[in-house]
Short mmCIF file of C-alpha atoms and ligand atoms in Angstrom, two decimals:
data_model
loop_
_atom_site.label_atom_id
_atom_site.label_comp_id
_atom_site.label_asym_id
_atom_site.label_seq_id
_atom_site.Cartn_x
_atom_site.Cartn_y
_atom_site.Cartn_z
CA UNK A 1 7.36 17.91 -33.04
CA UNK A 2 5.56 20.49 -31.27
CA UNK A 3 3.78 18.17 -28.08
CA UNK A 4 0.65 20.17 -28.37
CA UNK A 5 0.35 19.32 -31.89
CA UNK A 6 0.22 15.08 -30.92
CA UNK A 7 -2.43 13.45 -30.98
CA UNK A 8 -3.45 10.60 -29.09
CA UNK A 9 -2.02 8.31 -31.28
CA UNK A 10 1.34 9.78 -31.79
CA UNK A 11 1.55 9.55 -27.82
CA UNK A 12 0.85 6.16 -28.07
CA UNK A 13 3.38 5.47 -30.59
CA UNK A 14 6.21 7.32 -29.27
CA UNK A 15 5.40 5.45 -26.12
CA UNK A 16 5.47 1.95 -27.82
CA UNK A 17 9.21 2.90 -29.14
CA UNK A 18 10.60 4.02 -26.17
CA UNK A 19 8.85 3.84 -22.98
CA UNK A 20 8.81 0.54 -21.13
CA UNK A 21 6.73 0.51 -18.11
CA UNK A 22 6.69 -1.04 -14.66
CA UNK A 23 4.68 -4.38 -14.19
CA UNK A 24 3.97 -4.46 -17.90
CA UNK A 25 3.80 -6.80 -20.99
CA UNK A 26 5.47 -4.55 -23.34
CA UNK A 27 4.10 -6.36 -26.27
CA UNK A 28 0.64 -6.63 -24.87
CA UNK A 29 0.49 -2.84 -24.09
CA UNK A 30 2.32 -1.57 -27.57
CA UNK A 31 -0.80 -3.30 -30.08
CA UNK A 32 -3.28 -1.65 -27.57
CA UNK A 33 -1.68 1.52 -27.35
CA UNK A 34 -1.61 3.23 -23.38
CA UNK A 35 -4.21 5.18 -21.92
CA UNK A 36 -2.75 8.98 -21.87
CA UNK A 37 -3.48 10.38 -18.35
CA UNK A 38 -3.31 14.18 -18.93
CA UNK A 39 -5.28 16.71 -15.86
CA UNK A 40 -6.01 15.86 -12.53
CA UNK A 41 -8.48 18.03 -10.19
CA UNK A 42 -9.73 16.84 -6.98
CA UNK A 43 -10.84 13.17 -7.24
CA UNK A 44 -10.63 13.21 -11.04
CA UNK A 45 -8.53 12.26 -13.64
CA UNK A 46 -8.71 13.55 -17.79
CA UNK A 47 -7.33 11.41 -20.72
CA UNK A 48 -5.91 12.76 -23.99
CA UNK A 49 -9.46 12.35 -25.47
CA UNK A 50 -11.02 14.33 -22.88
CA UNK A 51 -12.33 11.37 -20.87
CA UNK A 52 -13.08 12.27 -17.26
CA UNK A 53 -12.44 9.39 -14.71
CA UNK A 54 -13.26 8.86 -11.02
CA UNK A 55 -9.76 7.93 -9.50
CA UNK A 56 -10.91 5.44 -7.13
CA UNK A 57 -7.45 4.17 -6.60
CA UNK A 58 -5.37 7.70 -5.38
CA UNK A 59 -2.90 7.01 -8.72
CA UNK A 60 -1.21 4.19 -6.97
CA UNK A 61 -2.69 4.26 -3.76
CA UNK A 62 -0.54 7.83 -2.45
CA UNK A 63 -3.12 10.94 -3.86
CA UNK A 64 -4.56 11.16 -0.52
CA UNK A 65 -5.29 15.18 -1.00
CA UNK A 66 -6.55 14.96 -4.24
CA UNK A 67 -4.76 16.36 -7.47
CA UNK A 68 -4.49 19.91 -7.73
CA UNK A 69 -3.56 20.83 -3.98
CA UNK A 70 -2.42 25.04 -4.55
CA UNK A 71 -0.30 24.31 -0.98
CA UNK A 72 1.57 21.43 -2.22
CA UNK A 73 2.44 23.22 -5.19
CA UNK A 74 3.58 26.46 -3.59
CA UNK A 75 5.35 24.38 -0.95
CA UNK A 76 7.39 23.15 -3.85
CA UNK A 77 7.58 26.28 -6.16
CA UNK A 78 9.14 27.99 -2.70
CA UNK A 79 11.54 25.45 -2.28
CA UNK A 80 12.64 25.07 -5.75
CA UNK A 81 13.47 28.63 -5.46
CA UNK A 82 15.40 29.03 -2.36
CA UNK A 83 17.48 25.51 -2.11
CA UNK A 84 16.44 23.26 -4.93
CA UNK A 85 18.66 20.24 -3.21
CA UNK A 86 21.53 19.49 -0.75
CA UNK A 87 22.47 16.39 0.62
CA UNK A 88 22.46 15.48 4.18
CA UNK A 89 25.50 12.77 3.72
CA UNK A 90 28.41 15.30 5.39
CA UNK A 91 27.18 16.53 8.93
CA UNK A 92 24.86 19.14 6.88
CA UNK A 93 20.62 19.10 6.61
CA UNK A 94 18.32 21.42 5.10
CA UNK A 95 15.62 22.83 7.25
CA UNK A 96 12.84 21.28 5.38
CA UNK A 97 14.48 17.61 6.45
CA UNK A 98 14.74 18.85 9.97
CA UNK A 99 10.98 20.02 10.11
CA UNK A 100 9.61 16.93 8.61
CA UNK A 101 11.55 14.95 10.68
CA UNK A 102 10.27 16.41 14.04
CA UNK A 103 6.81 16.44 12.45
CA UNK A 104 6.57 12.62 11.52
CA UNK A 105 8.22 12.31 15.62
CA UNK A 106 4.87 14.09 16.45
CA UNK A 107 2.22 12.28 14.87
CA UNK A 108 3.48 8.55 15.27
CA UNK A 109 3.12 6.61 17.92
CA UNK A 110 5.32 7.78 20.84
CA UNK A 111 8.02 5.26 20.47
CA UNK A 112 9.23 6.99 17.29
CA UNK A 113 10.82 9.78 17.48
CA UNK A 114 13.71 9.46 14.85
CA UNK A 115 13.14 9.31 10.43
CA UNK A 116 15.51 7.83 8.36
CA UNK A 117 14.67 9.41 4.83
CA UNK A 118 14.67 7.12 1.43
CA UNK A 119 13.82 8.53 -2.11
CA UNK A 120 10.62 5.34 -1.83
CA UNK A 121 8.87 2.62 -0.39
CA UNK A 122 10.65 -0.14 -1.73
CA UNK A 123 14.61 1.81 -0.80
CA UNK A 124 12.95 2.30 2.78
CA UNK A 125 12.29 -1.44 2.90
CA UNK A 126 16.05 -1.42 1.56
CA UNK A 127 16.83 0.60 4.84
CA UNK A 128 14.63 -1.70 6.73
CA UNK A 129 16.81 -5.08 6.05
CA UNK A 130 19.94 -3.41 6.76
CA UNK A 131 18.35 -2.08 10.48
CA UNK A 132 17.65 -5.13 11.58
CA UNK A 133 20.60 -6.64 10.80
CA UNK A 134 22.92 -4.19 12.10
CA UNK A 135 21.25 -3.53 15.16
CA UNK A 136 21.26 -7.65 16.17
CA UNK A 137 25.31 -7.48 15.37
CA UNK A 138 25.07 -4.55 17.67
CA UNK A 139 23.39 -6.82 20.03
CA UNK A 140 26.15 -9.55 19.76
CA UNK A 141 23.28 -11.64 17.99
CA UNK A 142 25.07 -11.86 14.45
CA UNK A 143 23.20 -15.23 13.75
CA UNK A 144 20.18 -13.47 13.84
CA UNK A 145 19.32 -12.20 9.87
CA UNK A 146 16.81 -14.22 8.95
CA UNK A 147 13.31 -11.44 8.23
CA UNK A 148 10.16 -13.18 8.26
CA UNK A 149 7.11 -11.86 5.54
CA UNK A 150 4.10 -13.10 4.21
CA UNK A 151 3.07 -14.98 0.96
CA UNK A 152 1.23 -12.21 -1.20
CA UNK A 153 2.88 -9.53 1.02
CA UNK A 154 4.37 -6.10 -1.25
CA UNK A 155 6.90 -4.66 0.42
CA UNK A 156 8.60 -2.98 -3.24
CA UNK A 157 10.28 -3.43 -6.42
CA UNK A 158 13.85 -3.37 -5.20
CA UNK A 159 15.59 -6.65 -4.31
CA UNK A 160 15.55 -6.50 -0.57
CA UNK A 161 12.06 -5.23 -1.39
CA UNK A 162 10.86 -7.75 -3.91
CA UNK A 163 12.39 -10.60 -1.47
CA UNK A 164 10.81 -9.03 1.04
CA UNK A 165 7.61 -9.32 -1.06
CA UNK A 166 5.84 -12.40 -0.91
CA UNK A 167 4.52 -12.55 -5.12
CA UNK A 168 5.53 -15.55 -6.58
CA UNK A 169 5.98 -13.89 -10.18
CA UNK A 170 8.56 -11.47 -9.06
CA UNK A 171 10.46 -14.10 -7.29
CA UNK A 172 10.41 -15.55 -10.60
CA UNK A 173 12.36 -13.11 -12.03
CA UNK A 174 16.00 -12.69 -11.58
CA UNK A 175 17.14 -14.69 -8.47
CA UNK A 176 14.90 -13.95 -5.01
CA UNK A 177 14.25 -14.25 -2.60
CA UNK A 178 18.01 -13.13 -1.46
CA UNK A 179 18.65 -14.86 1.56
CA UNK A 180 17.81 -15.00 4.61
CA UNK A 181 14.30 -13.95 4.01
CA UNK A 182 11.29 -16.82 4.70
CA UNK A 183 7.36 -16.67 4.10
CA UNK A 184 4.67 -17.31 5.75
CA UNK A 185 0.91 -17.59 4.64
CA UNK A 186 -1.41 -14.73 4.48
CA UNK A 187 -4.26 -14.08 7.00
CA UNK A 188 -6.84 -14.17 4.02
CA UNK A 189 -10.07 -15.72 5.58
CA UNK A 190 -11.50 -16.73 2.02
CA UNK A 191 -8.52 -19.05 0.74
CA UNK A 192 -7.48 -20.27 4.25
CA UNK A 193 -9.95 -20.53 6.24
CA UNK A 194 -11.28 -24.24 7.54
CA UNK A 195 -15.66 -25.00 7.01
CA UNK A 196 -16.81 -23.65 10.76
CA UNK A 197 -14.09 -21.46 11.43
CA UNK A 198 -15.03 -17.83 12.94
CA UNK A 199 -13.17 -14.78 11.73
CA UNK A 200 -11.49 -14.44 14.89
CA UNK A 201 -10.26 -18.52 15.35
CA UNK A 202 -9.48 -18.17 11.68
CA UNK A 203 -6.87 -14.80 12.69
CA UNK A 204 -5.38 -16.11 15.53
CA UNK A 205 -4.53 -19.73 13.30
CA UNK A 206 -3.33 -17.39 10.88
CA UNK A 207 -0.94 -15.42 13.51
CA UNK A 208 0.26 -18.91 15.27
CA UNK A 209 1.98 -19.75 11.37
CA UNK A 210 4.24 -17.40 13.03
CA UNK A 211 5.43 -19.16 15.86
CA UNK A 212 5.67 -22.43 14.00
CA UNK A 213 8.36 -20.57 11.19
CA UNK A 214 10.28 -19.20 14.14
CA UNK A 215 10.41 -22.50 16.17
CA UNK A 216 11.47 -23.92 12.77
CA UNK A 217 14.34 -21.08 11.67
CA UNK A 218 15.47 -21.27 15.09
CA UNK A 219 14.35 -18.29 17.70
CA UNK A 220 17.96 -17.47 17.39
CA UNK A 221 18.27 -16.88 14.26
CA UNK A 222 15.20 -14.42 13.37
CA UNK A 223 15.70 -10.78 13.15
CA UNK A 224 12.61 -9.77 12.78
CA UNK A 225 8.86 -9.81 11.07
CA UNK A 226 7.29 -7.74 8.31
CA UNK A 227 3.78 -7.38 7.50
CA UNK A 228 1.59 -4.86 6.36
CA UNK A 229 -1.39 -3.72 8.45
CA UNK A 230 -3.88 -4.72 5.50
CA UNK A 231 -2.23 -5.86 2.72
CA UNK A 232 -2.70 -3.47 0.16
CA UNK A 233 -1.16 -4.63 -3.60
CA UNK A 234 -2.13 -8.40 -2.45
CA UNK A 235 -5.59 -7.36 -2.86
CA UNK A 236 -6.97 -5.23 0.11
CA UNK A 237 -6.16 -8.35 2.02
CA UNK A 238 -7.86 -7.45 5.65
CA UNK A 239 -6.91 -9.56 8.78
CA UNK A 240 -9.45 -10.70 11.58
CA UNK A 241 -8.63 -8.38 14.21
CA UNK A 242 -7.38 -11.23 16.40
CA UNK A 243 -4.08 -11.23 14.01
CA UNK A 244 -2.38 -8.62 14.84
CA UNK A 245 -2.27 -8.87 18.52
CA UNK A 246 -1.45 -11.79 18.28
CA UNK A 247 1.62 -11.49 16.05
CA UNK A 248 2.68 -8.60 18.56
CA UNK A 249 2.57 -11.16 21.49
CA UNK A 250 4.69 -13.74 19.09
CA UNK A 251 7.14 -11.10 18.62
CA UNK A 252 7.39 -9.97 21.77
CA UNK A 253 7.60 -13.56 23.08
CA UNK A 254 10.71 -14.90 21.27
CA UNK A 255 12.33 -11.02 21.19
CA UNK A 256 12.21 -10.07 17.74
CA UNK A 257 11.32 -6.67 15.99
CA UNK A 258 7.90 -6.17 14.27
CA UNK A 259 8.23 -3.91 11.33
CA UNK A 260 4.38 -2.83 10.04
CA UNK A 261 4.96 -1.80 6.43
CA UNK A 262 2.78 1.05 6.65
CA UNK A 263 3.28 3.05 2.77
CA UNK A 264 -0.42 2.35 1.92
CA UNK A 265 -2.06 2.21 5.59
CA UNK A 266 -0.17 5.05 6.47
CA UNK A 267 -1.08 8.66 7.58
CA UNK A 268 -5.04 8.12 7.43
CA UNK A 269 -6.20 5.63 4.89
CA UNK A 270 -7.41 3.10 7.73
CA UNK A 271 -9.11 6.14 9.23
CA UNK A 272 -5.97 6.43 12.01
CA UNK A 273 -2.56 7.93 11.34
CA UNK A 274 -1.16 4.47 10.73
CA UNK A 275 -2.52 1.32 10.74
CA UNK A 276 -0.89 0.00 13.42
CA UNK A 277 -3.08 1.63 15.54
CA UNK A 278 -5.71 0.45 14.02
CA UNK A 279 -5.14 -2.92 15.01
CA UNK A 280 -3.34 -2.11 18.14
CA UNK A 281 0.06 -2.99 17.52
CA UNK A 282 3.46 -1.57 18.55
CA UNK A 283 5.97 -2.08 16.02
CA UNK A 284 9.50 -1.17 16.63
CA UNK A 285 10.43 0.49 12.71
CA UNK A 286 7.51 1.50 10.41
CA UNK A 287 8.42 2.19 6.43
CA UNK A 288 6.55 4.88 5.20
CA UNK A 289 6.16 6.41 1.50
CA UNK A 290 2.94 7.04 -1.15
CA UNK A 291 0.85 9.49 1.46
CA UNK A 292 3.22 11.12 2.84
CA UNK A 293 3.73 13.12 0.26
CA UNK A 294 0.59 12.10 -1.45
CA UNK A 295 2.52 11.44 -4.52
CA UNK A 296 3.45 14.92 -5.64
CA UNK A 297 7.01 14.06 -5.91
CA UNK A 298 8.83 10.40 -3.95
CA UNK A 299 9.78 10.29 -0.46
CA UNK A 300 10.15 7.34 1.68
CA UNK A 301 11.76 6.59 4.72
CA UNK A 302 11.21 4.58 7.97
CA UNK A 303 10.54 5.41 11.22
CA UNK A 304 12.89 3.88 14.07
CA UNK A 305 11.24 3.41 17.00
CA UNK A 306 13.47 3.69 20.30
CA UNK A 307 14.42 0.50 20.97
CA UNK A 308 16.77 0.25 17.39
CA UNK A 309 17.61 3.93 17.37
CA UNK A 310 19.30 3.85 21.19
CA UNK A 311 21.29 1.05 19.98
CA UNK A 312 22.03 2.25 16.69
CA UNK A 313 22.53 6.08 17.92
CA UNK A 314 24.71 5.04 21.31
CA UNK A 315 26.46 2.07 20.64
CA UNK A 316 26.47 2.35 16.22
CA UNK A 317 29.09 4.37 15.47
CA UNK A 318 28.77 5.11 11.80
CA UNK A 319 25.63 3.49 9.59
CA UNK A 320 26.94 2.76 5.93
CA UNK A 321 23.91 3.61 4.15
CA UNK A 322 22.40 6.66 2.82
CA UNK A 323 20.63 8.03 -0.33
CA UNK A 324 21.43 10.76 -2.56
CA UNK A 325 17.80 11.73 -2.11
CA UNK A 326 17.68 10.71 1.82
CA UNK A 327 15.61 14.29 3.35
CA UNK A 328 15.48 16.00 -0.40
CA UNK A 329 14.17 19.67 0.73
CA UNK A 330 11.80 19.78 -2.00
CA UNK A 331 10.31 16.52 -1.20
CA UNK A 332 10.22 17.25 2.38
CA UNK A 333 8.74 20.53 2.28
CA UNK A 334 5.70 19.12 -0.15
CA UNK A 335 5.16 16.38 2.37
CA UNK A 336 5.00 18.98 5.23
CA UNK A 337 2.26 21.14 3.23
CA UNK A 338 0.61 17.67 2.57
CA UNK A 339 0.58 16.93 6.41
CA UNK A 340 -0.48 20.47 7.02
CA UNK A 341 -3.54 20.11 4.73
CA UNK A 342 -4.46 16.34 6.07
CA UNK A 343 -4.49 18.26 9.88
CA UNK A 344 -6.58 21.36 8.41
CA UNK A 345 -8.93 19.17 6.93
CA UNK A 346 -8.82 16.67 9.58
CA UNK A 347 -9.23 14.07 6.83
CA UNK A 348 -7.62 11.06 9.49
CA UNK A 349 -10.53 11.53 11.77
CA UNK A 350 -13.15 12.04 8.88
CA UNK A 351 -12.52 8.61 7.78
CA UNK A 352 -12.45 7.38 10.98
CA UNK A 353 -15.96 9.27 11.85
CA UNK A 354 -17.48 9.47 8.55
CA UNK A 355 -16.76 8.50 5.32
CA UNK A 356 -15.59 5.03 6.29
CA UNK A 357 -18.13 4.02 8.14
CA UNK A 358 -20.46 5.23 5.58
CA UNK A 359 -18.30 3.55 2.27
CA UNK A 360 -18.66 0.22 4.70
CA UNK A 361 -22.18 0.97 4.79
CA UNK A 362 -22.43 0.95 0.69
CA UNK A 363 -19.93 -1.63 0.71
CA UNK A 364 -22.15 -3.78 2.72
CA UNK A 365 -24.92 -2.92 0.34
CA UNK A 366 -23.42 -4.96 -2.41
CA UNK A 367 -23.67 -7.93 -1.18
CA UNK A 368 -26.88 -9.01 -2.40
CA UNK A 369 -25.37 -8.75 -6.24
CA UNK A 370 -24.99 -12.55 -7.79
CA UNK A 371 -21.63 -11.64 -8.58
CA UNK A 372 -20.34 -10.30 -5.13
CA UNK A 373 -19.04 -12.90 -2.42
CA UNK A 374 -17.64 -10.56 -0.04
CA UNK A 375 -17.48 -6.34 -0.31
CA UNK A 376 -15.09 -5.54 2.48
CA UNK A 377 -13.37 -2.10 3.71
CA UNK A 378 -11.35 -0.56 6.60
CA UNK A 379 -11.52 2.92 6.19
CA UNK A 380 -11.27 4.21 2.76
CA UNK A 381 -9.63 0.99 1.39
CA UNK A 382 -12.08 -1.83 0.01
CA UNK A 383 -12.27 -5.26 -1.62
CA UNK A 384 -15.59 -7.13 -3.73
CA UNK A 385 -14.28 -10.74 -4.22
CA UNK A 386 -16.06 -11.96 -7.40
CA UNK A 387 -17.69 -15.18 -7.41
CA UNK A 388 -19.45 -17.68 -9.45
CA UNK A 389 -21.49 -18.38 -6.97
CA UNK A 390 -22.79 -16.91 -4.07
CA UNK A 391 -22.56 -19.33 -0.47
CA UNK A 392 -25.20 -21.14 0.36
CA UNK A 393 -26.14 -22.22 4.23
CA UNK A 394 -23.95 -25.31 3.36
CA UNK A 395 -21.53 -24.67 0.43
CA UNK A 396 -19.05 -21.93 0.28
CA UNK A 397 -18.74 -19.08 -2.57
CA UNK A 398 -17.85 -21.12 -5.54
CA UNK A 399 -14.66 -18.81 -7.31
CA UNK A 400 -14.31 -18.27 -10.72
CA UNK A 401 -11.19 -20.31 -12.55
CA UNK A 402 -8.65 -18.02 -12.00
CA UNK A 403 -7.99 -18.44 -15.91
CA UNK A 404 -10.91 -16.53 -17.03
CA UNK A 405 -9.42 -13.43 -15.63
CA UNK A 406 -12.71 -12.55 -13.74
CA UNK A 407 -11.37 -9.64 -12.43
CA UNK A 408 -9.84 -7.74 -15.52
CA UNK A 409 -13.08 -8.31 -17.31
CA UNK A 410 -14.77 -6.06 -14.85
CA UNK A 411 -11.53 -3.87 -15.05
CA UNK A 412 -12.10 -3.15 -18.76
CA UNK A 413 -15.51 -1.72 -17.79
CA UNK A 414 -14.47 0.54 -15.58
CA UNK A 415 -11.86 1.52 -17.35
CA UNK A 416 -14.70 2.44 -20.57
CA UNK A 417 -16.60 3.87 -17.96
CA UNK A 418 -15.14 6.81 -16.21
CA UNK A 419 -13.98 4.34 -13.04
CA UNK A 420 -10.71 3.44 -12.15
CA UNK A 421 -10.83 0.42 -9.76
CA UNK A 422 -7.73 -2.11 -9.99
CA UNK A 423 -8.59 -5.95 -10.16
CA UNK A 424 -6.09 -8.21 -8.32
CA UNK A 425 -7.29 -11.63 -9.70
CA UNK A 426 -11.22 -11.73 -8.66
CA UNK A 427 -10.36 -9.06 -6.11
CA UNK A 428 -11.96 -5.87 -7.30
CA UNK A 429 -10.04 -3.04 -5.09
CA UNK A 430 -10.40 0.61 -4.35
CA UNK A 431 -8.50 3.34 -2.44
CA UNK A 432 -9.57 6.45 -2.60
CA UNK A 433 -8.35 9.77 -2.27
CA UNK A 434 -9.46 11.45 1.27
CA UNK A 435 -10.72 14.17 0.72
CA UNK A 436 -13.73 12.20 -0.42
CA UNK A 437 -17.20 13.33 0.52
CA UNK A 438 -20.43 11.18 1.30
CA UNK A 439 -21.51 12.58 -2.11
CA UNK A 440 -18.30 11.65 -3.89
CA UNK A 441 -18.97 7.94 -2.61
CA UNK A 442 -22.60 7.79 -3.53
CA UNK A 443 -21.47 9.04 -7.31
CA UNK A 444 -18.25 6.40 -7.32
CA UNK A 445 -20.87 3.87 -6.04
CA UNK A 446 -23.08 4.30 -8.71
CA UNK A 447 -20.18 3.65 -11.03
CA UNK A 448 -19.26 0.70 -9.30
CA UNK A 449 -22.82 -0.64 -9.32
CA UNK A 450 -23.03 -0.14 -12.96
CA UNK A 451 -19.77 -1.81 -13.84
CA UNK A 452 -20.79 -4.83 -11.81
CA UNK A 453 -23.91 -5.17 -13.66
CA UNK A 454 -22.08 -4.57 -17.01
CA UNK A 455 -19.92 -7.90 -15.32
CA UNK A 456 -22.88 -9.65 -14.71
CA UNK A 457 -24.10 -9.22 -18.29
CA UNK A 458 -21.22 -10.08 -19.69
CA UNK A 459 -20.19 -13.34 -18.00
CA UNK A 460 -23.72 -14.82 -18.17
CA UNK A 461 -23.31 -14.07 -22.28
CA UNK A 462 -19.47 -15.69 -22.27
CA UNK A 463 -21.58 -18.55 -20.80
CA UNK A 464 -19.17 -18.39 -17.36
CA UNK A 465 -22.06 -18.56 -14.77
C1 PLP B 501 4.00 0.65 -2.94
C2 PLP B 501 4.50 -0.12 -1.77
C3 PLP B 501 5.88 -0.26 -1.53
C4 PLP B 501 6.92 0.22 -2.50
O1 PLP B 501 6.96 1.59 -2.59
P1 PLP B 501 7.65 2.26 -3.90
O2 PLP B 501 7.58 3.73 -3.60
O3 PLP B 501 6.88 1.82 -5.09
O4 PLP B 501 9.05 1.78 -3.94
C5 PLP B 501 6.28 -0.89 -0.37
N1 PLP B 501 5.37 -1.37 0.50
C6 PLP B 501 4.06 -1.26 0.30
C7 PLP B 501 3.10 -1.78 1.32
C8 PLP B 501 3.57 -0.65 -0.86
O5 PLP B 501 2.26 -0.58 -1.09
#
């Protein structure tokens, strides 16, 4: 069949039959029928029936440029044309790798000055796992494997990444966590923290869960720890900003790395280049992905920071890993162009100066809805936690059961109303592309307003508040 002639239902269809998607209950999805995402310009997203939508979550948290860049494209058209792939596996490179590499050296922190390439996030947490590892047998530490994350963390879809992860469901699923990887809780002030506590005592509690996981692996057994600046899939999960210094003076303390997971935090979504600087830390590898390429086509990688790569580069010998995508030209020269245009534009220091502090400012606006408990952000990535009830001088916010499904009840509203917002249970999330103006937030805001009130209507008539 001619795919112009389909309609919307023969997309759907064919889709059922063959197409099984990520993080989906085929079932579920096939008697509903997908939503058929066909256009995207600037901030906007079309459907097969001509729908326009405010992409308030970047795709999957990586269109940091918008859709429709022309230098992203060319970048790729150009490469595609002159060397549509080589491998860098036998002493070769491509000059694309070579440039991307030395450009990444230049705009992370100075510690980093060497890229190991992976095709994504979750094969650069892969690349992560095996790092550590090797460089402590380098050391003459081979007891020392074990990789400390979070409960609630993402750190991929892969199984180093998935044990990595901290989501109970996927550990459900075929065997993880492999071992030698432990959990600790989450910084996340609304579930953990104690009647009293400040934001601050509450983040440096949450950091000292740490030190007691360590003391009870055995300091000479732990590689190293893994977190992500704000947790991003988790639910926009942002830490008091006495938890990350603190974790860096834990780490430091008992010798082991700090990795800072930075595919959603990095290059400018926290209004810095990565988000480790945004809480002050200095991690010794950072995994990168999503923005760096702002999703026109995968790339991952991590960065190694000195202290690995010396001992890894001088004392290594040969490292036994390596994709067949690891520096793909096309993928690096798109991610250069996408670099290029996020310098240009100096979109990093317009969230930092301007659009974040103003979406904080409409963020913090919300607050007075019966439905909101807290509406939080750090730079163009936010939260709205909905609640039953609001707190009172003496009571708490009173959640809704988490059976009701709060959260994709306001999702379905969105999603019939131009918005695309995610819901992680009664977490309401956005991240939005970059390029987003203080008009673009005022018109996504209105859309957010009116699908909280559309909420509001609706759980008050399913009798829920
Ligand atoms: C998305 C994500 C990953 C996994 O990246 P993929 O490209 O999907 O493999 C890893 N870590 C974090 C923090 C992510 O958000």
């Amino acid at each position: 069949m001619n795919t112009l002639d389909r309609t919307t239902k023969d997309w759907q269809a064919a889709d059922a039959a063959h197409f099984l998607h990520p993080f989906t209950d085929h079932q579920a999805l096939s008697a509903k029928g997908s939503r058929i995402i066909t256009r995207g310009e600037g901030v906007w997203l079309w459907d097969s029936e001509g729908q326009k939508i405010f992409d308030a979550m970047s795709g999957l948290w990586c269109v940091n440029v918008g859709y429709g860049r022309q230098e992203l494209i060319d970048a790729a058209t150009q490469q595609l044309q002159t060397l549509p792939f080589y491998n860098a596996f036998f002493q070769t490179a491509t000059t694309p790798s070579i440039a991307l590499a030395e450009k990444l050296a230049q705009l992370s922190p100075p510690q980093f000055q060497h890229v190991f390439f992976s095709g994504s996030g979750s094969e650069g947490n892969d690349t992560i796992v095996r790092l550590v590892r090797r460089y402590w047998d380098l050391q003459g530490h081979p007891g020392r494997h074990t990789i400390i994350s979070r409960i609630n963390a993402y750190h991929g879809s892969t199984m180093a990444g998935a044990s990595l992860g901290g989501m109970v469901d996927m550990h459900a699923q075929g065997g993880l966590p492999i071992p030698g990887i432990v959990h600790i809780e989450q910084p996340y002030f609304a579930q953990h923290a104690q009647p009293g506590e400040s934001h601050d005592e509450f983040g440096r509690r949450a950091a000292s869960w740490l030190e007691y996981k360590i003391l009870e692996v055995g300091p000479d057994k732990v590689a190293a720890f893994i977190g992500e600046p704000v947790q991003g899939a988790g639910g926009v999960i942002i830490p008091p900003d006495t938890y990350w210094p603190e974790i860096q003076r834990i780490c430091d303390q008992y010798g082991i790395l700090l990795v800072s997971d930075e595919v959603i935090c990095g290059f400018g979504r926290t209004g810095h280049m990565f988000g480790c600087e945004r809480f002050g830390v200095r991690p010794d590898l950072i995994t990168f992905a999503k923005g760096v390429s702002s999703g026109y086509i995968p790339l991952g990688g991590v960065l190694v920071g000195d202290r690995v790569a010396r001992v890894l580069i001088e004392q290594g010998g040969e490292f036994n890993h390596g994709y067949t995508y690891s520096g793909h030209p096309v993928a690096c020269a798109v991610a250069l162009a996408n670099l290029g245009v996020i310098e240009r534009e100096g979109l990093v220091q317009r969230v930092h100066d301007d659009t974040g502090p103003y979406l904080a400012q409409q963020f913090a606006a919300l607050q007075g809805h019966p439905l909101v408990g807290e509406a939080e952000t750090c730079g163009l990535m936010g939260a709205i936690r909905l609640v039953r009830r609001q707190a009172t001088a003496d009571a708490p916010a009173e959640p809704f059961a988490s059976s009701l499904s709060v959260g994709m009840v306001c999702r379905g509203h969105c999603f019939n109303n131009g918005l695309i917002m995610r819901a992680v249970g009664d977490r309401m999330i956005i991240a939005p592309p970059l390029i987003l103006t203080r008009e673009l937030i005022d018109e996504m805001m209105a859309r957010i307003r009116r699908c909280l009130e559309l909420t509001w209507v609706d759980v008050q008539q399913r009798g829920w508040v």
